[in-house]
PDB file of C-alpha atoms in Angstrom:
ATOM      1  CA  UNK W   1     164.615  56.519  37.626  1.00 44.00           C
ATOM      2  CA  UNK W   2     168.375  56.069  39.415  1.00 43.00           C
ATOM      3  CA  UNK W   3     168.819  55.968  43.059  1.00 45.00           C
ATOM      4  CA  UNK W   4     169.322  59.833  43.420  1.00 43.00           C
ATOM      5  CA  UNK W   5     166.073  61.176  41.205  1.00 43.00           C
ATOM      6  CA  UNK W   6     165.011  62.438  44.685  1.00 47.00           C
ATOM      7  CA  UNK W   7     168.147  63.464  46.425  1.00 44.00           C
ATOM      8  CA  UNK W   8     169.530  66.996  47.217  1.00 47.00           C
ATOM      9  CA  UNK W   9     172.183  67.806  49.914  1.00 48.00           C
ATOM     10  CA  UNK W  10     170.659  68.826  52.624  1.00 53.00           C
ATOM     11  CA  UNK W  11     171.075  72.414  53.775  1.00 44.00           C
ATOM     12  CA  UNK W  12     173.649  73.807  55.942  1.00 44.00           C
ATOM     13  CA  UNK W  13     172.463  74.572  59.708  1.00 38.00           C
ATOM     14  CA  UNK W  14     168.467  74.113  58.782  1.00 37.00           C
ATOM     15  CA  UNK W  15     166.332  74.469  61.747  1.00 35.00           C
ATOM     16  CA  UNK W  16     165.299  71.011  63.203  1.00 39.00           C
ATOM     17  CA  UNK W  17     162.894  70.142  66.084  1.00 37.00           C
ATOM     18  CA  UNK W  18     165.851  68.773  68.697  1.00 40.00           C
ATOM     19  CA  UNK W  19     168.871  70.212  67.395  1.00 41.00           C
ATOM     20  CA  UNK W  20     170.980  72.084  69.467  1.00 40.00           C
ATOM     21  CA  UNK W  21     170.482  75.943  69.989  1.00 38.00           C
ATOM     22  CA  UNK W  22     172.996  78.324  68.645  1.00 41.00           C
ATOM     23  CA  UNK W  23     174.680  80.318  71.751  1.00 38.00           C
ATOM     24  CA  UNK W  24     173.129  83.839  70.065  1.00 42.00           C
ATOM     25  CA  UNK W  25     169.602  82.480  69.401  1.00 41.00           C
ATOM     26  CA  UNK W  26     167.408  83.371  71.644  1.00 39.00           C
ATOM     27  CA  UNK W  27     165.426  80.952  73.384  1.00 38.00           C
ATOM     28  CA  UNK W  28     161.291  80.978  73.560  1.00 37.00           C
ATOM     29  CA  UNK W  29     161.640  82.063  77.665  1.00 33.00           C
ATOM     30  CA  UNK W  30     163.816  84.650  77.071  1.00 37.00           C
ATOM     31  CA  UNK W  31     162.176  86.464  74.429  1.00 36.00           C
ATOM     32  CA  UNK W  32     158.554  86.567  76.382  1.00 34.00           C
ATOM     33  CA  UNK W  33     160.781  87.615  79.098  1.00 37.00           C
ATOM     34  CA  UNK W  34     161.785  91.032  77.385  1.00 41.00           C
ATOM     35  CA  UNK W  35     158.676  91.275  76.256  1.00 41.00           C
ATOM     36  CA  UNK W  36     156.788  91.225  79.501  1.00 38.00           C
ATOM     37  CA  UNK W  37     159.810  93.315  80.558  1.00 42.00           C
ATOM     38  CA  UNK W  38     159.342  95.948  78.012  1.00 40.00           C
ATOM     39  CA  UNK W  39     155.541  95.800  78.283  1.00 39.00           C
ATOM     40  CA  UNK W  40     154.128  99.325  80.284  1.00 40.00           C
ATOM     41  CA  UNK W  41     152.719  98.730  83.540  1.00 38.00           C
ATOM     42  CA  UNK W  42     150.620 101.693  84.893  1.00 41.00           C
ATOM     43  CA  UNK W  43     151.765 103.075  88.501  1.00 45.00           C
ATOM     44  CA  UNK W  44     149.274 102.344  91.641  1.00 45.00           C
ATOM     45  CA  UNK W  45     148.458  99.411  93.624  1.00 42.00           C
ATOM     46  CA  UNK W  46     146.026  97.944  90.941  1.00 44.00           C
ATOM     47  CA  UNK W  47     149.090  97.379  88.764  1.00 43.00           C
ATOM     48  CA  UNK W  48     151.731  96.127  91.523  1.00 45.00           C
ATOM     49  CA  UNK W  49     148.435  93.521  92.269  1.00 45.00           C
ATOM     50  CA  UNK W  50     148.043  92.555  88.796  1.00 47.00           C
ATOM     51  CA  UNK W  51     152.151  91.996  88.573  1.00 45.00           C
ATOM     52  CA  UNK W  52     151.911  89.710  91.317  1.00 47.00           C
ATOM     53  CA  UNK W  53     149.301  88.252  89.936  1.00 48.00           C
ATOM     54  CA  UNK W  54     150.836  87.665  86.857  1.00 46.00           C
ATOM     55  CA  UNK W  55     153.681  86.225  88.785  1.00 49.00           C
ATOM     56  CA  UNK W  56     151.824  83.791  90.277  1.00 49.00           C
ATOM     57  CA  UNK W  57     150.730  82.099  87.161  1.00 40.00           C
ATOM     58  CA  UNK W  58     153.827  81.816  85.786  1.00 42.00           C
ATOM     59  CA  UNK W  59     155.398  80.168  88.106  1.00 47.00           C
ATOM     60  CA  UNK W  60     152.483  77.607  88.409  1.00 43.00           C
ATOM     61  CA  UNK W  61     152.541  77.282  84.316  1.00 37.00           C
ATOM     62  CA  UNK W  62     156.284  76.173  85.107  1.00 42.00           C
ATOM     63  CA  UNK W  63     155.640  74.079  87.900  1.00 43.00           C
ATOM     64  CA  UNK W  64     153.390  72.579  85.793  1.00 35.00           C
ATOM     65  CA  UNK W  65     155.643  72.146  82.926  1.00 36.00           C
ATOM     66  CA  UNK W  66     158.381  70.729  85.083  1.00 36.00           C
ATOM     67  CA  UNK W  67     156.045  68.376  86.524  1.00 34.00           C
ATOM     68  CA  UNK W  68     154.396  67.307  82.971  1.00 35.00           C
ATOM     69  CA  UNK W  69     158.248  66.220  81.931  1.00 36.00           C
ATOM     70  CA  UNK W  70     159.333  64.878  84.839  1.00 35.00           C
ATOM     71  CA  UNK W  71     156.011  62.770  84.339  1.00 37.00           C
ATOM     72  CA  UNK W  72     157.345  62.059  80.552  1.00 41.00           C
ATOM     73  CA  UNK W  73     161.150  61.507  81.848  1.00 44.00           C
ATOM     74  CA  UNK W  74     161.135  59.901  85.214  1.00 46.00           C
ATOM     75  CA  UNK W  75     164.216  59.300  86.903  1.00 54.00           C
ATOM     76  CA  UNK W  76     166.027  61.671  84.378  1.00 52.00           C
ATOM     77  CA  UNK W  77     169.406  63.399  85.256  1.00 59.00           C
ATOM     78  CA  UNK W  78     169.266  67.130  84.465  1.00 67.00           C
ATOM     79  CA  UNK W  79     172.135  66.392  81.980  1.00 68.00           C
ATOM     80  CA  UNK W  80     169.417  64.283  80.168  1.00 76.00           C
ATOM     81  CA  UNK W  81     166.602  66.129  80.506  1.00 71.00           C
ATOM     82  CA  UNK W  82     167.123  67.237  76.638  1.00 73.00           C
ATOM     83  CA  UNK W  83     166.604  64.202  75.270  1.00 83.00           C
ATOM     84  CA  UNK W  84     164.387  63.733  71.707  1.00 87.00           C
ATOM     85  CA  UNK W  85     160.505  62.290  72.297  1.00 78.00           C
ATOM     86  CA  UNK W  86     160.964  59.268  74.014  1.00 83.00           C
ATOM     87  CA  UNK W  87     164.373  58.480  72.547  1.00 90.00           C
ATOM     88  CA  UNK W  88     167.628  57.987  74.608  1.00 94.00           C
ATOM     89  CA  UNK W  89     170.019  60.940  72.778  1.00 95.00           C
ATOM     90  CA  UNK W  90     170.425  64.740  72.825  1.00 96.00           C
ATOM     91  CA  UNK W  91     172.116  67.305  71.130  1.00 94.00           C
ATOM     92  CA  UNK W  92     174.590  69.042  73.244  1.00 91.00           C
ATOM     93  CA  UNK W  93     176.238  72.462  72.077  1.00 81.00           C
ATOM     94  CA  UNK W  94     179.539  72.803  70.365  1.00 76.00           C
ATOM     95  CA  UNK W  95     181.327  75.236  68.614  1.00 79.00           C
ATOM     96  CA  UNK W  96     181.108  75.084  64.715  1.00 75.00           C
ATOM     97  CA  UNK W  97     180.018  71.030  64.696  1.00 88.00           C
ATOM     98  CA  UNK W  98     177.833  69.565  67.259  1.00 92.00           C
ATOM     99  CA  UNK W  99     178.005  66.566  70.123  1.00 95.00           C
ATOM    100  CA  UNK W 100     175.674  63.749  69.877  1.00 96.00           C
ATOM    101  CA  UNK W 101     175.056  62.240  73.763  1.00 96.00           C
ATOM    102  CA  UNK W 102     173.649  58.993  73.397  1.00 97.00           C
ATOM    103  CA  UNK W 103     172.624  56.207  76.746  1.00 97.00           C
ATOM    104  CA  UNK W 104     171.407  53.306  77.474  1.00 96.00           C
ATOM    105  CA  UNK W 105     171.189  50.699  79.908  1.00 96.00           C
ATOM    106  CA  UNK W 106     173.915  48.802  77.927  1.00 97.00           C
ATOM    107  CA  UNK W 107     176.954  49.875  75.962  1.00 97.00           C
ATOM    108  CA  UNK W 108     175.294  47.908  73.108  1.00 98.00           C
ATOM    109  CA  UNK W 109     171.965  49.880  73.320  1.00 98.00           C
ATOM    110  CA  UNK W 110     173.861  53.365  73.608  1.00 98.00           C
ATOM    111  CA  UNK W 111     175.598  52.596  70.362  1.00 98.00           C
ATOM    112  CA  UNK W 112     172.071  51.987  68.875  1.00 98.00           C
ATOM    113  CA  UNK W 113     170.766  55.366  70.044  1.00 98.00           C
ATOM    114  CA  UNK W 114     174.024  57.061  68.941  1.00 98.00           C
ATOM    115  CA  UNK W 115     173.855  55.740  65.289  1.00 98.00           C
ATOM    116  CA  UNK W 116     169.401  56.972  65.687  1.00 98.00           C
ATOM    117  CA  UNK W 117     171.169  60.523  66.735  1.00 98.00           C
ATOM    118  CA  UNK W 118     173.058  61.009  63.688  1.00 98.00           C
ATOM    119  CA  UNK W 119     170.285  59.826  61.587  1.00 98.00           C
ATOM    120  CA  UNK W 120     167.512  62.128  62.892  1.00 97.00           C
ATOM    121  CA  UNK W 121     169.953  65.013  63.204  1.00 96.00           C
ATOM    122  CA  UNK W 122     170.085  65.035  59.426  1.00 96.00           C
ATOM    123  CA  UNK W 123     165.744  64.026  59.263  1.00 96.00           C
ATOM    124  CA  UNK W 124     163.399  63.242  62.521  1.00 96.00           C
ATOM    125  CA  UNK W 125     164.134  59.707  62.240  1.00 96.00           C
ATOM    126  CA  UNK W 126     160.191  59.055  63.877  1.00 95.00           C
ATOM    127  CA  UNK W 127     158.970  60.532  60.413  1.00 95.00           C
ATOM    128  CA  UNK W 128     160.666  57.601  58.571  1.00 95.00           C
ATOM    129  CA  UNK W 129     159.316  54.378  56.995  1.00 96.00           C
ATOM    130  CA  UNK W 130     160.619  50.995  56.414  1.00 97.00           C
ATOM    131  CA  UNK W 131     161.227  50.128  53.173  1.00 97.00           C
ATOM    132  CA  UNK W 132     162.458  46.203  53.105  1.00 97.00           C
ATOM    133  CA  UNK W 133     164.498  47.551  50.216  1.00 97.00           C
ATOM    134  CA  UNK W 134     166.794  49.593  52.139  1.00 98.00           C
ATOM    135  CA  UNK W 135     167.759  47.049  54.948  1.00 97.00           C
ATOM    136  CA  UNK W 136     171.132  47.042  55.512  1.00 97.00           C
ATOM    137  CA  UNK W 137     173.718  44.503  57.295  1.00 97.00           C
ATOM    138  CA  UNK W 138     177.134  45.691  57.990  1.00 96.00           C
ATOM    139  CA  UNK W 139     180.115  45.183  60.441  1.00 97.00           C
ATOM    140  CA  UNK W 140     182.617  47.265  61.564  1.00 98.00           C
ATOM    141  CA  UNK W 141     185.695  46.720  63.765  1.00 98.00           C
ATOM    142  CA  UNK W 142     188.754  48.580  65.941  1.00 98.00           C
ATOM    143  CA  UNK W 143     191.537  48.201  68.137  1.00 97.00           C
ATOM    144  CA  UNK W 144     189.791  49.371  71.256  1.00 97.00           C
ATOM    145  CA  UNK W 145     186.219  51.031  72.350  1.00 98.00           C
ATOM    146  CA  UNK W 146     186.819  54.556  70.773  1.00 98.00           C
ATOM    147  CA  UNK W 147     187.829  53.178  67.480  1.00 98.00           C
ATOM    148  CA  UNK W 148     185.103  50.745  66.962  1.00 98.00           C
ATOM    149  CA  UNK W 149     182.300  53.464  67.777  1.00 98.00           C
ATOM    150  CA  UNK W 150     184.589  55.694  65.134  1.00 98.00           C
ATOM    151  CA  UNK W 151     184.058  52.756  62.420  1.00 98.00           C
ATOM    152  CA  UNK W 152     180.413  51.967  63.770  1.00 98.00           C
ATOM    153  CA  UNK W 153     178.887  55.537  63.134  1.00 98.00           C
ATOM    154  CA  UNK W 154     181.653  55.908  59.615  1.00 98.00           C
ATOM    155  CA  UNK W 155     179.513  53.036  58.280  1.00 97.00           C
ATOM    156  CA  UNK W 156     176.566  53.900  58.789  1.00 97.00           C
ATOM    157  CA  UNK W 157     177.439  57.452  57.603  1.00 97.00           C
ATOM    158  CA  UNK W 158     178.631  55.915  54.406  1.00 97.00           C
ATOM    159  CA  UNK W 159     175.202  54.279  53.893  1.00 96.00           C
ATOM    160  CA  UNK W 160     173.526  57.292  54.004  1.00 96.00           C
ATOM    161  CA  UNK W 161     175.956  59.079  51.722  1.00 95.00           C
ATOM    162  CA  UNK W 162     176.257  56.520  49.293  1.00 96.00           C
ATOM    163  CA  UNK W 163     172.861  55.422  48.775  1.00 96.00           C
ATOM    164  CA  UNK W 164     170.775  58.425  50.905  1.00 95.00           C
ATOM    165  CA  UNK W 165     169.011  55.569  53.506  1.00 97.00           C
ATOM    166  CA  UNK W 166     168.164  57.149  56.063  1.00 97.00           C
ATOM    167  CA  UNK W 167     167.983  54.059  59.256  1.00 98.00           C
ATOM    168  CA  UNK W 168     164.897  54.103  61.264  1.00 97.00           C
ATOM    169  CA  UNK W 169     166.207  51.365  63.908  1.00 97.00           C
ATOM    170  CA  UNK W 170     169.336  50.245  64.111  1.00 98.00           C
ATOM    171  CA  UNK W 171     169.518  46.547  66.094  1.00 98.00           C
ATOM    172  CA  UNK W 172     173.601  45.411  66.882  1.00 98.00           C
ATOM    173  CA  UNK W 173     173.022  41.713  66.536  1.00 98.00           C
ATOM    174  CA  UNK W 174     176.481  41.219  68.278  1.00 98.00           C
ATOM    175  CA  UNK W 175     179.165  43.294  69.876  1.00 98.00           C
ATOM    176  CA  UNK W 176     182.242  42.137  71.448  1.00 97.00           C
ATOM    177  CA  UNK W 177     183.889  44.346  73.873  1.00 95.00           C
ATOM    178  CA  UNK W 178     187.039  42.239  73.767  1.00 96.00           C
ATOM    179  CA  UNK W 179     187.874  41.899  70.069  1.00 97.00           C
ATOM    180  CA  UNK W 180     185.875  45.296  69.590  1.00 98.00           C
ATOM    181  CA  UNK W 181     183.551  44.007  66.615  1.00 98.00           C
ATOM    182  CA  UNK W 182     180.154  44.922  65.678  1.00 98.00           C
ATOM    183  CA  UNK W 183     177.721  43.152  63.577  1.00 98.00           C
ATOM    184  CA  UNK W 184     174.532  45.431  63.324  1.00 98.00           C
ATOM    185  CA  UNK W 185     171.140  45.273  60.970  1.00 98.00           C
ATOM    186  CA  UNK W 186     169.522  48.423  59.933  1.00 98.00           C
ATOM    187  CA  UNK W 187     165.992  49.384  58.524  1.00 98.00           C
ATOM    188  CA  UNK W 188     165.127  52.540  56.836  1.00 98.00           C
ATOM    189  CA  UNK W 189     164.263  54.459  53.392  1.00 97.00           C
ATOM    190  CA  UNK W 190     165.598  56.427  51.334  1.00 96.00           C
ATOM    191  CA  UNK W 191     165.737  59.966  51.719  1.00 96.00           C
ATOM    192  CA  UNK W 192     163.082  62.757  49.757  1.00 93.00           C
ATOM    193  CA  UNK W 193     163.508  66.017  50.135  1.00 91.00           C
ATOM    194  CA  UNK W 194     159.791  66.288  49.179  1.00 91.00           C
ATOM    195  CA  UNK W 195     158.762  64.164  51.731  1.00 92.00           C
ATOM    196  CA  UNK W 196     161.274  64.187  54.811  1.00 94.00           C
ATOM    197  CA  UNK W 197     162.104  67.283  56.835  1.00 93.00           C
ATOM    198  CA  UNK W 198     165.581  68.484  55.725  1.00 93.00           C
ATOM    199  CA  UNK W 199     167.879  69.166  58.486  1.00 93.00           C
ATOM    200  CA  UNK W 200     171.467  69.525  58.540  1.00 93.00           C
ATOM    201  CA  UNK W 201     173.937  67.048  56.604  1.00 94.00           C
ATOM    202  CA  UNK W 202     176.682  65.104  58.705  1.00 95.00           C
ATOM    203  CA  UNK W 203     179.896  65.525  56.652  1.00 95.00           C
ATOM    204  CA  UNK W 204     182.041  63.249  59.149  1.00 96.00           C
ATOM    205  CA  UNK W 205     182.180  61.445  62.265  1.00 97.00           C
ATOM    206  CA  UNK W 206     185.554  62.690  64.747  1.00 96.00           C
ATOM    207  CA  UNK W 207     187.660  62.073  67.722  1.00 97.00           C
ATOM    208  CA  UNK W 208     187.314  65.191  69.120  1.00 93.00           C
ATOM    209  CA  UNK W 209     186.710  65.222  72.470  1.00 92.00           C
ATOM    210  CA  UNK W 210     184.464  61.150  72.371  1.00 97.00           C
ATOM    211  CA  UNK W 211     183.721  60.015  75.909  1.00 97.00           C
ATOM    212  CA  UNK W 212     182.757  56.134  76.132  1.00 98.00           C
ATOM    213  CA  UNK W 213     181.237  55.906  79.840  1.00 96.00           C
ATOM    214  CA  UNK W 214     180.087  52.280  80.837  1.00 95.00           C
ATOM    215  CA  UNK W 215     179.113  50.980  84.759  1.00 93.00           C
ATOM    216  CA  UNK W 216     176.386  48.558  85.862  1.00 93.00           C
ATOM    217  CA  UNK W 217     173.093  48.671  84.290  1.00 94.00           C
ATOM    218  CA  UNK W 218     174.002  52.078  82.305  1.00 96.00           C
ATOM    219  CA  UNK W 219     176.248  53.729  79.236  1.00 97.00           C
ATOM    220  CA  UNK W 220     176.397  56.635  77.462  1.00 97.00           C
ATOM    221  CA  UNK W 221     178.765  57.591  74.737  1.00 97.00           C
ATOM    222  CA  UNK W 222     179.230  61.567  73.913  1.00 97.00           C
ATOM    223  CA  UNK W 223     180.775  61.802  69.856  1.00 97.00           C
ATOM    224  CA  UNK W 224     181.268  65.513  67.933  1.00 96.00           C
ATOM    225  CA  UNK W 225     180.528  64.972  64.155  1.00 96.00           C
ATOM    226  CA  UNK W 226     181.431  67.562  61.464  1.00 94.00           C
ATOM    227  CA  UNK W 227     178.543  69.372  60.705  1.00 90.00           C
TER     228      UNK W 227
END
């Protein structure tokens, strides 16, 4: 059977648990909102009691909720807070393509996370196996920090569209911020449409608008790929 038995593109702007939410979707809040909103309430005092009531609990179910991810997220900036299970990236909204935000307590480690971004954008990269078969060493290399995270993410794009891996971890063996080279393993499998959540394909990577942010103990890169 040859290497792409299994493989379809994957469909444009398919729903995925942690993508980013189109500006006119509605989210959950909002739509129980305008329903509570649009719900009749009878007139007297039994009904202003039961509002208030109602009031109540809701803002203890969101107390709660707040405090259940602050539990799961401690220390998190609000410009975080959207991060993916337990992983270090988010999606962040962009017209047309969308912005991966990746951290870390390293520059190395928020390369890592960027590369896991792309990866699950396209499949939820926690649903993934490890197939020794599909290990992967590459390198990549620039002229300064913005170019070598360009040529970083391009080859591991090119893996995926070449051969369909997907990369489960990604582990940068060595990265030199001086000559701005990268030698990185990766382990992963490749993709089945009848087996792996299909979410939306990552055409290419771009310079639009890629922020490279690095002080002690902590980075975080921001990159827009074309969607």
């Amino acid at each position: 059977m040859s290497d792409t038995a299994d493989y379809e593109a994957l469909p444009q702007r398919t729903s995925l648990r942690g993508r980013r939410r189109d500006k006119d979707e509605p989210r959950e809040t909002e739509t129980v909102h305008q329903q509570q909103q649009s719900a009749a309430v009878p007139a007297g005092p039994s009904a202003a009691a039961d509002t208030a009531d109602s009031h109540q609990i809701t803002q203890q179910l969101e107390g709660l909720s707040h405090h259940e991810h602050r539990q799961q997220q401690p220390n998190m900036p609000a410009y975080r807070s959207a991060a993916v299970g337990q992983h270090k990236f988010e999606y962040l909204d962009h017209t047309a393509d969308v912005q991966l935000h990746a951290w870390g307590g390293s520059l190395k480690e928020a390369f890592e996370q960027v590369g896991l971004a792309m990866f699950n954008y396209m499949t939820p990269v926690d649903a993934l196996c490890v197939d020794d078969a599909c290990t992967r060493d590459f390198s990549a290399s620039g002229h300064d920090l913005h170019s070598l995270l360009f040529a970083y993410l391009d080859e591991l794009l090119f893996v995926y569209s070449t051969e369909y891996i997907m990369m489960k971890h990604i582990h940068i063996t060595t990265m030199d911020t001086e000559e701005h080279t990268i030698t990185a393993t990766c382990h992963g499998e490749k993709f089945d449409r009848h087996r792996h959540e299909c979410g939306t394909e990552v055409k290419a990577i771009t310079y639009s608008a890629m922020q490279i942010r690095e002080r002690q103990g902590d980075a975080e890169v921001f990159v827009i790929v074309d969607i």
